[in-house]
PDB file of C-alpha atoms in Angstrom:
ATOM      1  CA  MET U   1     101.181 -65.506 -51.721  1.00 74.00           C
ATOM      2  CA  MET U   2      99.801 -67.985 -54.208  1.00 79.00           C
ATOM      3  CA  GLU U   3      96.235 -68.188 -55.445  1.00 84.00           C
ATOM      4  CA  TYR U   4      94.657 -71.223 -57.052  1.00 84.00           C
ATOM      5  CA  LYS U   5      91.521 -71.395 -59.098  1.00 88.00           C
ATOM      6  CA  VAL U   6      89.147 -74.168 -58.102  1.00 90.00           C
ATOM      7  CA  ALA U   7      86.402 -74.835 -60.603  1.00 87.00           C
ATOM      8  CA  ILE U   8      85.760 -78.536 -59.931  1.00 90.00           C
ATOM      9  CA  ALA U   9      85.923 -80.787 -56.872  1.00 90.00           C
ATOM     10  CA  GLN U  10      89.025 -82.631 -58.079  1.00 92.00           C
ATOM     11  CA  GLN U  11      90.950 -79.347 -58.085  1.00 93.00           C
ATOM     12  CA  LEU U  12      89.907 -78.744 -54.483  1.00 95.00           C
ATOM     13  CA  SER U  13      91.070 -82.249 -53.626  1.00 95.00           C
ATOM     14  CA  THR U  14      94.487 -81.517 -55.108  1.00 95.00           C
ATOM     15  CA  GLN U  15      94.764 -78.166 -53.337  1.00 95.00           C
ATOM     16  CA  LEU U  16      93.821 -79.582 -49.939  1.00 96.00           C
ATOM     17  CA  LYS U  17      96.500 -82.260 -50.252  1.00 97.00           C
ATOM     18  CA  THR U  18      99.073 -79.749 -51.494  1.00 96.00           C
ATOM     19  CA  LEU U  19      98.349 -77.287 -48.675  1.00 96.00           C
ATOM     20  CA  ARG U  20      98.594 -80.043 -46.073  1.00 97.00           C
ATOM     21  CA  LYS U  21     101.915 -81.262 -47.426  1.00 97.00           C
ATOM     22  CA  GLN U  22     103.281 -77.704 -47.658  1.00 96.00           C
ATOM     23  CA  ALA U  23     102.352 -77.271 -43.996  1.00 97.00           C
ATOM     24  CA  GLY U  24     104.407 -80.373 -43.243  1.00 97.00           C
ATOM     25  CA  LEU U  25     101.422 -82.260 -41.866  1.00 98.00           C
ATOM     26  CA  THR U  26     100.375 -85.844 -42.320  1.00 98.00           C
ATOM     27  CA  GLN U  27      96.711 -86.710 -42.592  1.00 98.00           C
ATOM     28  CA  GLN U  28      96.970 -88.015 -39.027  1.00 98.00           C
ATOM     29  CA  GLN U  29      98.392 -84.721 -37.742  1.00 98.00           C
ATOM     30  CA  LEU U  30      95.774 -82.632 -39.534  1.00 98.00           C
ATOM     31  CA  GLY U  31      93.084 -84.915 -38.156  1.00 98.00           C
ATOM     32  CA  GLU U  32      94.409 -84.401 -34.630  1.00 98.00           C
ATOM     33  CA  LYS U  33      94.248 -80.618 -35.107  1.00 97.00           C
ATOM     34  CA  LEU U  34      90.608 -80.946 -36.174  1.00 97.00           C
ATOM     35  CA  GLY U  35      89.623 -83.651 -33.711  1.00 97.00           C
ATOM     36  CA  VAL U  36      88.941 -86.291 -36.363  1.00 97.00           C
ATOM     37  CA  SER U  37      90.667 -89.453 -37.524  1.00 98.00           C
ATOM     38  CA  GLN U  38      93.202 -89.822 -40.327  1.00 98.00           C
ATOM     39  CA  ARG U  39      90.568 -91.768 -42.220  1.00 98.00           C
ATOM     40  CA  VAL U  40      88.190 -88.784 -42.168  1.00 97.00           C
ATOM     41  CA  ILE U  41      90.913 -86.488 -43.526  1.00 98.00           C
ATOM     42  CA  ALA U  42      91.744 -88.982 -46.275  1.00 98.00           C
ATOM     43  CA  ARG U  43      88.079 -89.197 -47.252  1.00 97.00           C
ATOM     44  CA  ASN U  44      87.686 -85.398 -47.141  1.00 97.00           C
ATOM     45  CA  GLU U  45      90.719 -84.888 -49.363  1.00 97.00           C
ATOM     46  CA  ALA U  46      89.652 -87.566 -51.822  1.00 96.00           C
ATOM     47  CA  HIS U  47      86.022 -86.461 -52.114  1.00 96.00           C
ATOM     48  CA  PRO U  48      85.602 -82.817 -51.055  1.00 95.00           C
ATOM     49  CA  GLU U  49      82.309 -82.655 -52.939  1.00 95.00           C
ATOM     50  CA  LYS U  50      80.832 -84.999 -50.306  1.00 96.00           C
ATOM     51  CA  VAL U  51      82.078 -83.002 -47.315  1.00 95.00           C
ATOM     52  CA  HIS U  52      80.054 -80.458 -45.377  1.00 95.00           C
ATOM     53  CA  PHE U  53      81.188 -76.989 -46.348  1.00 95.00           C
ATOM     54  CA  GLU U  54      81.984 -76.150 -42.726  1.00 96.00           C
ATOM     55  CA  ARG U  55      84.541 -78.992 -42.649  1.00 96.00           C
ATOM     56  CA  ILE U  56      86.252 -77.601 -45.761  1.00 96.00           C
ATOM     57  CA  LEU U  57      86.479 -74.209 -44.034  1.00 96.00           C
ATOM     58  CA  GLN U  58      87.891 -75.862 -40.896  1.00 97.00           C
ATOM     59  CA  MET U  59      90.504 -77.697 -42.941  1.00 97.00           C
ATOM     60  CA  LEU U  60      91.501 -74.502 -44.752  1.00 97.00           C
ATOM     61  CA  SER U  61      91.772 -72.633 -41.460  1.00 97.00           C
ATOM     62  CA  ALA U  62      93.941 -75.366 -39.942  1.00 97.00           C
ATOM     63  CA  LEU U  63      96.148 -75.150 -43.048  1.00 97.00           C
ATOM     64  CA  ASP U  64      96.404 -71.352 -42.722  1.00 96.00           C
ATOM     65  CA  ALA U  65      94.540 -70.809 -45.993  1.00 95.00           C
ATOM     66  CA  ASP U  66      91.533 -68.722 -46.964  1.00 94.00           C
ATOM     67  CA  LEU U  67      88.628 -69.188 -49.309  1.00 92.00           C
ATOM     68  CA  ILE U  68      88.178 -66.129 -51.507  1.00 91.00           C
ATOM     69  CA  ILE U  69      85.213 -65.619 -53.804  1.00 88.00           C
ATOM     70  CA  ARG U  70      85.350 -63.025 -56.513  1.00 86.00           C
ATOM     71  CA  GLU U  71      83.407 -62.157 -59.600  1.00 89.00           C
ATOM     72  CA  ARG U  72      84.749 -63.442 -62.885  1.00 84.00           C
ATOM     73  CA  LYS U  73      84.004 -60.261 -64.810  1.00 82.00           C
ATOM     74  CA  SER U  74      83.497 -56.748 -63.620  1.00 67.00           C
ATOM     75  CA  ALA U  75      83.157 -53.240 -64.935  1.00 59.00           C
ATOM     76  CA  ASN U  76      86.781 -52.672 -63.912  1.00 59.00           C
ATOM     77  CA  ALA U  77      88.186 -55.535 -65.981  1.00 55.00           C
ATOM     78  CA  SER U  78      90.550 -53.168 -67.782  1.00 58.00           C
ATOM     79  CA  ASN U  79      92.154 -52.234 -64.432  1.00 61.00           C
ATOM     80  CA  ARG U  80      93.119 -55.801 -63.538  1.00 59.00           C
ATOM     81  CA  THR U  81      96.717 -56.851 -63.057  1.00 61.00           C
ATOM     82  CA  PRO U  82      98.195 -59.632 -65.242  1.00 58.00           C
ATOM     83  CA  GLU U  83      97.855 -62.057 -62.307  1.00 61.00           C
ATOM     84  CA  GLU U  84      94.145 -61.341 -62.070  1.00 58.00           C
ATOM     85  CA  GLU U  85      93.741 -61.719 -65.819  1.00 56.00           C
ATOM     86  CA  SER U  86      95.117 -65.269 -65.707  1.00 57.00           C
ATOM     87  CA  TRP U  87      91.868 -66.418 -64.132  1.00 56.00           C
TER      88      TRP U  87
END
């Protein structure tokens, strides 16, 4: 399982496109799964900062991906694995 840090909208744009391509879906196919046009998917991928948050969650769900929020620093920082430290 891979995890990707997203700190800016452009990174989310890249991840949405990557996840879609890894799933073997075109923008048209993803749009059909979500009941929207290819044009909407293209716009959502290009400018995720302008998309309603619910749509981002729908796209992630359709791409079999999750959104995970975690604290950057915690009292247990010394117990983190090397993978967790990379963030």
